[in-house]
mmCIF file of C-alpha atoms in Angstrom:
data_model
loop_
_atom_site.group_PDB
_atom_site.id
_atom_site.type_symbol
_atom_site.label_atom_id
_atom_site.label_comp_id
_atom_site.label_asym_id
_atom_site.label_seq_id
_atom_site.Cartn_x
_atom_site.Cartn_y
_atom_site.Cartn_z
ATOM 1 C CA MET A 110 -0.009 0.175 -0.143
ATOM 2 C CA ALA A 111 2.545 2.586 0.956
ATOM 3 C CA ALA A 112 4.773 1.715 -1.814
ATOM 4 C CA ALA A 113 1.845 2.022 -4.672
ATOM 5 C CA ALA A 114 1.025 5.124 -2.715
ATOM 6 C CA ALA A 115 5.033 6.464 -3.437
ATOM 7 C CA ALA A 116 4.998 5.991 -7.174
ATOM 8 C CA ALA A 117 4.385 8.909 -8.883
ATOM 9 C CA PRO A 118 1.389 8.814 -11.603
ATOM 10 C CA THR A 119 2.520 9.033 -15.176
ATOM 11 C CA ARG A 120 1.673 11.952 -17.395
ATOM 12 C CA ALA A 121 -0.943 10.159 -19.065
ATOM 13 C CA GLU A 122 -2.467 9.188 -15.538
ATOM 14 C CA VAL A 123 -2.234 12.820 -14.707
ATOM 15 C CA LEU A 124 -3.522 14.525 -17.937
ATOM 16 C CA SER A 125 -6.187 11.280 -17.441
ATOM 17 C CA LEU A 126 -7.356 12.309 -14.087
ATOM 18 C CA PHE A 127 -7.965 15.970 -15.063
ATOM 19 C CA ARG A 128 -10.002 15.054 -18.538
ATOM 20 C CA SER A 129 -12.137 13.216 -15.828
ATOM 21 C CA LEU A 130 -12.413 15.930 -13.566
ATOM 22 C CA LEU A 131 -12.932 18.367 -16.059
ATOM 23 C CA ARG A 132 -16.133 15.793 -17.477
ATOM 24 C CA THR A 133 -17.203 15.298 -14.391
ATOM 25 C CA GLY A 134 -17.277 19.393 -13.701
ATOM 26 C CA ARG A 135 -18.906 19.828 -16.968
ATOM 27 C CA GLN A 136 -22.494 17.640 -15.599
ATOM 28 C CA PHE A 137 -23.305 20.160 -12.861
ATOM 29 C CA SER A 138 -26.268 22.264 -14.093
ATOM 30 C CA ASP A 139 -25.603 25.013 -12.237
ATOM 31 C CA TYR A 140 -22.921 27.512 -14.173
ATOM 32 C CA ASN A 141 -21.094 28.396 -11.112
ATOM 33 C CA ILE A 142 -20.384 25.883 -9.810
ATOM 34 C CA ARG A 143 -19.686 24.328 -13.399
ATOM 35 C CA GLU A 144 -16.750 27.164 -13.611
ATOM 36 C CA TYR A 145 -15.497 26.801 -10.504
ATOM 37 C CA THR A 146 -14.765 22.906 -10.921
ATOM 38 C CA ARG A 147 -13.013 23.777 -14.132
ATOM 39 C CA ARG A 148 -11.159 26.705 -12.866
ATOM 40 C CA ARG A 149 -10.261 24.748 -9.587
ATOM 41 C CA ALA A 150 -8.838 21.595 -11.174
ATOM 42 C CA ALA A 151 -6.781 23.893 -13.746
ATOM 43 C CA ASP A 152 -5.267 25.902 -10.598
ATOM 44 C CA ALA A 153 -4.377 22.897 -9.043
ATOM 45 C CA PHE A 154 -2.821 21.019 -11.829
ATOM 46 C CA ARG A 155 -0.781 23.970 -12.681
ATOM 47 C CA GLU A 156 0.098 25.001 -9.133
ATOM 48 C CA ASN A 157 1.206 21.527 -8.614
ATOM 49 C CA ARG A 158 3.330 20.579 -12.443
ATOM 50 C CA ALA A 159 6.744 21.035 -10.500
ATOM 51 C CA LEU A 160 6.334 18.416 -7.838
ATOM 52 C CA GLY A 161 8.698 15.735 -6.851
ATOM 53 C CA ASP A 162 7.766 12.158 -7.028
ATOM 54 C CA ALA A 163 6.539 11.378 -3.260
ATOM 55 C CA PRO A 164 4.132 14.795 -3.206
ATOM 56 C CA ALA A 165 3.413 14.214 -6.550
ATOM 57 C CA ALA A 166 1.942 10.841 -5.322
ATOM 58 C CA ALA A 167 0.438 12.430 -2.385
ATOM 59 C CA ALA A 168 -1.605 15.289 -5.075
ATOM 60 C CA PHE A 169 -2.105 12.589 -7.454
ATOM 61 C CA ALA A 170 -4.358 10.894 -4.981
ATOM 62 C CA ASP A 171 -5.951 13.442 -3.082
ATOM 63 C CA GLY A 172 -7.164 14.582 -7.109
ATOM 64 C CA LYS A 173 -8.924 11.306 -7.068
ATOM 65 C CA LYS A 174 -10.608 11.428 -4.081
ATOM 66 C CA GLN A 175 -11.650 14.884 -5.488
ATOM 67 C CA LEU A 176 -13.030 13.501 -8.371
ATOM 68 C CA GLU A 177 -14.972 11.217 -6.083
ATOM 69 C CA VAL A 178 -16.338 13.949 -4.704
ATOM 70 C CA ALA A 179 -16.674 15.656 -7.561
ATOM 71 C CA LYS A 180 -18.955 12.638 -8.816
ATOM 72 C CA ARG A 181 -21.274 12.231 -5.881
ATOM 73 C CA GLN A 182 -21.856 16.161 -5.857
ATOM 74 C CA ALA A 183 -22.845 15.842 -9.409
ATOM 75 C CA VAL A 184 -25.391 13.847 -8.582
ATOM 76 C CA VAL A 185 -26.889 15.993 -5.385
ATOM 77 C CA TYR A 186 -26.762 19.025 -7.395
ATOM 78 C CA SER A 187 -28.436 17.703 -10.195
ATOM 79 C CA LEU A 188 -31.648 16.649 -7.446
ATOM 80 C CA TYR A 189 -31.140 20.868 -6.668
ATOM 81 C CA ALA A 190 -30.806 22.163 -10.597
ATOM 82 C CA PRO A 191 -31.389 25.969 -10.604
ATOM 83 C CA LYS A 192 -34.891 26.638 -12.286
ATOM 84 C CA ALA A 193 -33.037 29.825 -13.915
ATOM 85 C CA LYS A 194 -30.060 29.979 -16.259
ATOM 86 C CA SER A 195 -26.899 31.891 -15.089
ATOM 87 C CA ILE A 196 -27.009 35.129 -17.138
ATOM 88 C CA MET A 197 -23.422 34.117 -17.725
ATOM 89 C CA GLU A 198 -24.877 31.096 -19.899
ATOM 90 C CA MET A 199 -27.245 33.192 -22.163
ATOM 91 C CA LYS A 200 -26.101 34.080 -25.772
ATOM 92 C CA LEU A 201 -25.729 37.478 -26.852
ATOM 93 C CA GLN A 202 -27.927 38.484 -29.413
ATOM 94 C CA MET B 136 -60.276 1.114 -56.240
ATOM 95 C CA ALA B 137 -57.232 -1.001 -57.093
ATOM 96 C CA MET B 138 -55.265 2.722 -57.440
ATOM 97 C CA ALA B 139 -56.747 3.347 -53.909
ATOM 98 C CA ALA B 140 -55.609 0.328 -52.590
ATOM 99 C CA ALA B 141 -51.934 0.579 -53.763
ATOM 100 C CA ARG B 142 -51.843 3.725 -52.647
ATOM 101 C CA ARG B 143 -52.791 2.428 -49.276
ATOM 102 C CA ALA B 144 -50.429 -0.281 -49.231
ATOM 103 C CA LEU B 145 -47.369 2.435 -50.237
ATOM 104 C CA LEU B 146 -48.327 3.976 -47.644
ATOM 105 C CA SER B 147 -48.461 2.124 -45.088
ATOM 106 C CA HIS B 148 -44.984 0.871 -45.744
ATOM 107 C CA LEU B 149 -43.367 3.279 -46.190
ATOM 108 C CA ARG B 150 -44.758 5.158 -42.496
ATOM 109 C CA VAL B 151 -41.632 5.441 -41.187
ATOM 110 C CA PRO B 152 -39.385 7.592 -43.677
ATOM 111 C CA VAL B 153 -42.526 9.698 -44.218
ATOM 112 C CA ALA B 154 -42.543 10.644 -41.130
ATOM 113 C CA ALA B 155 -39.269 12.222 -41.088
ATOM 114 C CA ARG B 156 -39.807 14.012 -44.649
ATOM 115 C CA PRO B 157 -43.030 15.536 -45.222
ATOM 116 C CA ALA B 158 -42.080 17.014 -48.329
ATOM 117 C CA ALA B 159 -41.309 13.768 -49.663
ATOM 118 C CA ALA B 160 -44.521 11.990 -47.904
ATOM 119 C CA ILE B 161 -46.513 14.122 -50.458
ATOM 120 C CA ALA B 162 -44.667 12.865 -53.550
ATOM 121 C CA ALA B 163 -45.097 9.190 -52.497
ATOM 122 C CA ALA B 164 -48.958 10.057 -51.764
ATOM 123 C CA ALA B 165 -49.083 10.537 -55.129
ATOM 124 C CA GLY B 166 -49.172 7.228 -55.671
ATOM 125 C CA SER B 167 -46.188 6.976 -58.037
ATOM 126 C CA VAL B 168 -43.752 3.943 -57.582
ATOM 127 C CA ARG B 169 -40.708 6.075 -59.148
ATOM 128 C CA ALA B 170 -41.442 8.269 -56.603
ATOM 129 C CA ALA B 171 -41.252 5.794 -53.921
ATOM 130 C CA ARG B 172 -37.789 4.456 -54.895
ATOM 131 C CA LEU B 173 -36.549 8.152 -55.321
ATOM 132 C CA LEU B 174 -37.774 8.741 -51.320
ATOM 133 C CA SER B 175 -35.642 5.752 -49.986
ATOM 134 C CA SER B 176 -32.811 6.378 -52.298
ATOM 135 C CA SER B 177 -32.780 9.927 -50.780
ATOM 136 C CA VAL B 178 -33.040 8.900 -47.573
ATOM 137 C CA THR B 179 -30.267 6.556 -47.209
ATOM 138 C CA GLU B 180 -28.372 8.927 -49.250
ATOM 139 C CA GLU B 181 -28.861 11.568 -46.618
ATOM 140 C CA GLY B 182 -27.880 9.010 -43.514
ATOM 141 C CA ALA B 183 -24.496 7.491 -45.148
ATOM 142 C CA LYS B 184 -23.717 11.700 -46.074
ATOM 143 C CA GLY B 185 -25.112 13.339 -43.065
ATOM 144 C CA SER B 186 -22.819 11.408 -40.630
ATOM 145 C CA PHE B 187 -19.711 13.538 -41.709
ATOM 146 C CA LEU B 188 -19.267 16.929 -41.449
ATOM 147 C CA ASP B 189 -17.587 18.822 -44.212
ATOM 148 C CA LYS B 190 -13.888 19.617 -43.279
ATOM 149 C CA GLY B 191 -13.459 23.195 -44.292
ATOM 150 C CA GLU B 192 -16.521 23.384 -42.072
ATOM 151 C CA VAL B 193 -15.128 21.731 -39.140
ATOM 152 C CA ALA B 194 -11.726 23.813 -39.720
ATOM 153 C CA ASP B 195 -13.645 27.157 -39.244
ATOM 154 C CA ARG B 196 -15.673 26.082 -35.695
ATOM 155 C CA ILE B 197 -12.272 24.616 -34.408
ATOM 156 C CA VAL B 198 -10.216 28.393 -35.369
ATOM 157 C CA SER B 199 -12.856 29.708 -33.341
ATOM 158 C CA VAL B 200 -13.318 27.589 -30.563
ATOM 159 C CA VAL B 201 -9.082 28.181 -30.259
ATOM 160 C CA LYS B 202 -9.290 32.129 -30.595
ATOM 161 C CA ASN B 203 -12.061 31.851 -27.652
ATOM 162 C CA PHE B 204 -9.660 30.458 -25.526
ATOM 163 C CA GLN B 205 -8.628 32.657 -22.647
ATOM 164 C CA LYS B 206 -5.054 32.211 -23.332
ATOM 165 C CA VAL B 207 -4.383 31.985 -26.813
ATOM 166 C CA GLU B 208 -4.241 35.472 -28.822
ATOM 167 C CA PRO B 209 -6.488 35.255 -31.344
ATOM 168 C CA SER B 210 -4.029 36.582 -34.263
ATOM 169 C CA LYS B 211 -1.575 33.638 -33.794
ATOM 170 C CA VAL B 212 -4.241 31.301 -34.635
ATOM 171 C CA THR B 213 -4.199 29.804 -38.104
ATOM 172 C CA PRO B 214 -5.125 26.335 -39.697
ATOM 173 C CA ASN B 215 -1.670 25.173 -39.278
ATOM 174 C CA ALA B 216 -1.002 26.522 -35.698
ATOM 175 C CA HIS B 217 0.819 23.372 -33.299
ATOM 176 C CA PHE B 218 -1.117 24.082 -29.855
ATOM 177 C CA GLN B 219 2.211 23.841 -27.702
ATOM 178 C CA LYS B 220 4.983 25.261 -30.308
ATOM 179 C CA ASP B 221 2.921 28.147 -32.027
ATOM 180 C CA LEU B 222 0.219 28.753 -29.471
ATOM 181 C CA GLY B 223 2.297 28.172 -26.126
ATOM 182 C CA LEU B 224 -0.273 26.226 -24.936
ATOM 183 C CA ASP B 225 1.058 23.650 -22.550
ATOM 184 C CA SER B 226 -0.219 19.600 -21.969
ATOM 185 C CA LEU B 227 -3.093 21.181 -19.491
ATOM 186 C CA ASP B 228 -4.168 23.865 -22.279
ATOM 187 C CA THR B 229 -4.302 21.282 -24.925
ATOM 188 C CA VAL B 230 -6.818 18.922 -22.535
ATOM 189 C CA GLU B 231 -9.271 21.987 -21.774
ATOM 190 C CA ILE B 232 -8.877 22.960 -25.346
ATOM 191 C CA VAL B 233 -9.942 19.318 -26.919
ATOM 192 C CA MET B 234 -12.552 19.519 -24.091
ATOM 193 C CA ALA B 235 -14.113 22.765 -25.822
ATOM 194 C CA PHE B 236 -13.965 20.586 -29.152
ATOM 195 C CA GLU B 237 -15.729 18.271 -27.467
ATOM 196 C CA GLU B 238 -18.348 20.752 -26.374
ATOM 197 C CA GLU B 239 -18.969 22.134 -29.736
ATOM 198 C CA PHE B 240 -19.109 18.931 -31.738
ATOM 199 C CA GLY B 241 -21.690 17.347 -29.158
ATOM 200 C CA PHE B 242 -19.600 13.941 -28.948
ATOM 201 C CA GLU B 243 -17.116 12.565 -26.497
ATOM 202 C CA ILE B 244 -13.515 12.026 -27.478
ATOM 203 C CA PRO B 245 -11.506 8.912 -25.660
ATOM 204 C CA ASP B 246 -8.227 9.797 -24.184
ATOM 205 C CA ASN B 247 -6.324 7.606 -26.381
ATOM 206 C CA GLU B 248 -7.172 10.057 -29.405
ATOM 207 C CA ALA B 249 -7.460 12.958 -27.401
ATOM 208 C CA GLU B 250 -3.881 12.332 -26.285
ATOM 209 C CA LYS B 251 -2.853 12.781 -30.440
ATOM 210 C CA ILE B 252 -4.585 15.331 -30.655
ATOM 211 C CA ASP B 253 -1.650 18.420 -30.650
ATOM 212 C CA SER B 254 -2.231 21.236 -32.980
ATOM 213 C CA ILE B 255 -5.466 22.446 -35.316
ATOM 214 C CA LYS B 256 -5.017 20.155 -38.448
ATOM 215 C CA THR B 257 -4.768 16.899 -36.389
ATOM 216 C CA ALA B 258 -7.872 17.932 -34.719
ATOM 217 C CA VAL B 259 -9.727 18.885 -37.618
ATOM 218 C CA ASP B 260 -8.770 15.620 -39.177
ATOM 219 C CA PHE B 261 -10.121 13.777 -36.469
ATOM 220 C CA ILE B 262 -13.087 15.513 -36.039
ATOM 221 C CA ALA B 263 -13.800 15.394 -39.816
ATOM 222 C CA SER B 264 -13.136 11.564 -39.944
ATOM 223 C CA HIS B 265 -15.590 10.989 -36.655
ATOM 224 C CA PRO B 266 -19.032 10.253 -37.578
ATOM 225 C CA GLN B 267 -20.894 11.406 -34.248
ATOM 226 C CA ALA B 268 -19.412 15.087 -34.547
ATOM 227 C CA LYS B 269 -22.385 16.679 -35.213
#
């Protein structure tokens, strides 16, 4: 368990986690939460881009947990979807 | 009488395609066998052709998606631009751009294909050859 946790994720794994987070974030019906998830994921991956092996493994594990949280919350939020669209989603004429 | 029976048979036979193409339905209702043949051929033709987008249109839409991406300077975007070499994007930006393509074209790009998209040209080639892109 400890050995597995210490192994740094590969580049492809990291990008795949990022993609999964963005995909899950896209499912939120609320514009603000959708944008927040996207921003939060992008910022966190950028902030951690230069991590060494051990911290990268920890960050990757944390990211996977966050993905589970996002998946769960997307379901919960879908039950309480806002009735009106955000003004930011409306197309300009 | 025989004409009416033939017409009824024809109409019941054509129920499904007729619903999709009301204009053709009127032609078929005139009772001509040729109209029916024309209808069925145009339906299959449309089915085969409608599944791929025109390359020029795909290129235009991709260029506008990339231009709208926050970190990209719109003047640098050309149909031959490479995301990392020409537009100064990193691998994370590339993931975000590919996701934006998914939204624009309404289908999901699997990871192994998404990894290969690193320039506007590869994106156009992939999306233009993908039957689900719309």
